[in-house]
XYZ file of C-alpha atoms in Angstrom:
248
model
C 44.451 188.234 140.640
C 47.480 186.036 139.873
C 49.553 184.410 142.563
C 52.131 187.012 143.632
C 55.084 184.639 143.125
C 53.662 182.263 140.510
C 52.216 185.028 138.362
C 53.193 183.249 135.133
C 52.406 179.663 136.128
C 51.970 177.478 139.183
C 53.184 173.930 138.561
C 51.939 171.053 140.671
C 54.780 168.520 140.699
C 54.164 164.843 141.446
C 57.104 162.786 142.703
C 57.732 159.669 144.783
C 58.262 160.349 148.478
C 61.660 158.641 148.177
C 62.825 160.984 145.419
C 65.368 163.588 146.544
C 66.682 164.699 143.135
C 63.747 165.887 141.039
C 62.790 168.761 143.343
C 66.194 170.511 143.326
C 66.585 169.738 139.611
C 63.268 171.347 138.702
C 63.911 174.316 140.984
C 67.266 174.820 139.238
C 65.422 175.358 135.945
C 62.566 177.495 137.284
C 62.207 180.946 135.661
C 61.046 183.989 137.598
C 57.276 184.016 137.923
C 56.934 180.227 137.816
C 56.543 178.268 141.062
C 56.782 174.533 141.764
C 54.481 172.926 144.333
C 55.421 169.377 145.265
C 53.066 166.561 146.125
C 54.680 163.365 147.378
C 53.454 160.042 146.041
C 53.684 157.733 149.052
C 56.420 155.244 148.185
C 57.959 152.677 150.549
C 61.712 152.523 149.998
C 61.431 149.118 148.337
C 64.408 146.862 147.937
C 64.625 146.486 144.164
C 66.932 143.503 143.975
C 65.413 141.706 140.996
C 63.239 142.291 137.954
C 60.203 141.154 139.940
C 60.721 143.355 142.990
C 61.606 146.363 140.849
C 58.427 146.029 138.816
C 56.299 145.421 141.920
C 57.698 148.498 143.631
C 56.982 150.625 140.583
C 53.398 149.392 140.477
C 52.954 150.558 144.086
C 53.988 154.060 143.039
C 51.554 154.002 140.121
C 48.683 152.982 142.394
C 49.268 156.000 144.661
C 49.549 158.676 141.986
C 45.949 159.906 142.076
C 46.081 160.543 145.833
C 49.024 162.882 145.194
C 47.109 164.530 142.356
C 44.132 165.239 144.604
C 46.434 166.656 147.263
C 48.321 169.081 145.023
C 45.133 170.267 143.326
C 44.161 172.020 146.571
C 46.865 174.606 145.741
C 45.065 175.429 142.463
C 48.002 174.806 140.116
C 47.762 175.757 136.450
C 49.560 172.657 135.208
C 50.990 169.365 136.452
C 54.507 167.987 135.990
C 55.271 164.310 136.576
C 58.501 163.863 138.520
C 58.597 160.072 138.167
C 59.403 158.399 134.881
C 59.110 154.597 134.890
C 55.313 154.377 134.969
C 55.033 156.818 132.055
C 56.819 154.328 129.775
C 54.767 151.238 130.668
C 52.873 149.596 127.786
C 54.473 151.812 125.178
C 52.894 154.878 123.642
C 49.330 153.736 124.354
C 50.211 153.166 128.005
C 51.728 156.641 128.261
C 48.628 158.153 126.696
C 46.402 156.206 129.091
C 48.409 157.410 132.094
C 48.160 161.025 130.944
C 44.418 160.660 130.355
C 43.866 159.171 133.822
C 45.715 161.988 135.590
C 44.203 164.762 133.506
C 40.693 163.399 134.040
C 41.217 163.477 137.794
C 42.911 166.877 137.873
C 41.031 168.765 135.196
C 44.304 170.282 133.955
C 47.112 169.136 131.657
C 50.320 167.291 132.617
C 53.822 166.824 131.212
C 55.262 163.328 131.663
C 58.789 162.057 131.175
C 58.154 159.651 128.316
C 56.385 162.096 126.016
C 58.754 164.892 127.064
C 61.823 162.871 126.028
C 60.265 162.053 122.657
C 59.420 165.727 122.135
C 62.952 166.722 123.105
C 64.518 164.321 120.599
C 62.267 165.701 117.874
C 63.176 169.271 118.835
C 66.852 168.532 118.209
C 65.976 167.129 114.790
C 67.647 164.362 112.822
C 67.532 161.838 115.665
C 66.533 158.303 114.751
C 68.939 155.965 116.561
C 69.353 156.358 120.295
C 71.019 154.833 123.314
C 69.598 155.188 126.797
C 70.364 154.269 130.375
C 68.366 154.017 133.560
C 68.828 153.227 137.257
C 66.315 150.396 136.830
C 66.386 146.665 136.179
C 65.993 145.035 132.733
C 62.224 144.557 132.985
C 61.680 148.304 133.148
C 64.274 149.040 130.472
C 62.218 146.773 128.220
C 59.249 149.100 128.714
C 61.377 152.165 127.949
C 62.695 150.571 124.761
C 59.153 149.620 123.701
C 57.971 153.193 124.178
C 60.777 154.712 122.124
C 60.137 152.148 119.401
C 56.477 153.142 119.305
C 57.558 156.752 118.906
C 59.788 155.962 115.929
C 63.202 155.763 117.596
C 65.493 152.759 117.248
C 67.348 151.802 120.430
C 70.867 150.764 119.435
C 72.149 150.245 122.983
C 70.775 150.488 126.500
C 71.963 149.757 129.981
C 70.450 149.611 133.454
C 72.387 150.368 136.626
C 70.308 147.969 138.748
C 70.034 150.252 141.782
C 68.944 148.199 144.776
C 66.463 150.638 146.362
C 64.633 153.794 145.381
C 66.890 156.003 147.513
C 69.996 154.294 146.119
C 69.165 155.834 142.745
C 70.076 159.244 144.164
C 73.496 157.868 145.128
C 74.620 157.316 141.526
C 77.684 159.540 141.179
C 78.544 162.029 138.442
C 81.493 159.825 137.506
C 79.190 156.837 137.028
C 77.003 158.958 134.769
C 79.974 160.105 132.696
C 81.349 156.571 132.394
C 77.952 155.252 131.289
C 77.580 157.954 128.663
C 80.969 157.068 127.200
C 80.087 153.373 127.124
C 76.826 154.044 125.293
C 78.221 156.454 122.723
C 79.205 155.481 119.211
C 78.988 156.578 115.601
C 75.807 154.503 115.298
C 73.979 156.627 117.905
C 72.386 159.995 117.144
C 71.492 160.872 120.743
C 71.664 159.497 124.290
C 68.819 159.627 126.821
C 68.902 159.208 130.601
C 65.709 158.150 132.353
C 64.927 157.883 136.065
C 64.067 161.160 137.806
C 65.901 160.339 141.051
C 69.178 160.005 139.147
C 71.059 163.295 139.043
C 72.233 163.846 135.453
C 71.132 167.349 134.456
C 74.588 168.912 134.614
C 76.414 165.827 133.331
C 74.128 165.591 130.290
C 74.649 169.267 129.507
C 78.434 168.923 129.680
C 78.405 165.687 127.666
C 76.762 167.440 124.729
C 80.029 169.336 124.302
C 82.433 166.415 124.514
C 80.251 163.924 122.649
C 79.049 166.411 120.047
C 75.466 165.142 120.033
C 72.204 165.553 121.972
C 72.221 164.121 125.494
C 68.783 164.290 127.100
C 68.358 164.105 130.875
C 64.752 163.273 131.683
C 64.365 165.960 134.345
C 65.532 168.607 131.887
C 63.214 167.301 129.162
C 60.185 167.138 131.447
C 60.554 170.630 132.859
C 61.353 172.060 129.413
C 58.194 170.405 128.085
C 56.090 171.912 130.876
C 57.478 175.398 130.305
C 56.940 175.324 126.555
C 53.444 173.825 126.934
C 52.562 176.914 128.929
C 54.009 179.347 126.404
C 57.032 180.137 128.586
C 59.937 180.495 126.155
C 62.672 181.633 128.565
C 66.068 180.269 127.614
C 68.054 178.796 130.515
C 71.818 178.746 130.060
C 74.393 176.156 131.187
C 71.911 173.283 131.459
C 72.119 171.929 127.902
C 70.970 172.853 124.412
C 67.360 171.864 125.020
C 66.753 174.705 127.479
C 69.085 177.216 125.844
C 68.039 176.773 122.200
C 64.565 175.240 121.858
């Protein structure tokens, strides 16, 4: 018998324990019959005040992922969704594939991750070659994001990092900061803009920006959850959260 609330799919969601944005974002996009079951990746609220400390803090998260996988698997989910993005971009496309393989080998089920989800989203829109992106991170991690997109065939024209000084500070980035950053990144030489960093709230701002910029604007939480739904054959269209969920 299927789960009485998750009768279409039960998603096990992995996210850092410091992340307060990805859970409400994913729940906002959840169709009837799909349930989200969160497993916290133990994450000290590191002070990310330099390239070195930012990278070191991210590596701590990566080292704790499999413990969270083993925990959420006790709920017998049908599929996993990664609610943390930085580690899924490390070492380019081959690094993303290796991360996916490691998690899927442990879990025995498939997973959607932010890096591959963003690439799939850009391809779904069609005609996207040149992108701009922004993150809450420091330059060392942006370098990894740029490398990944390059491996996937996208040219990064511009990028910026907000240099948030702790993991919880990422959730304090305001809607106005998001809008200002999108305007700064836009230009006739950019086909689409991407936001990475799952603890940065940009789902609604990205959806609105598609109207006033007239081009695809991909928020990583939207892309990741969209990817998970479509991977499970769930084609429900969600309105008011951007073209990705309403059209593709």
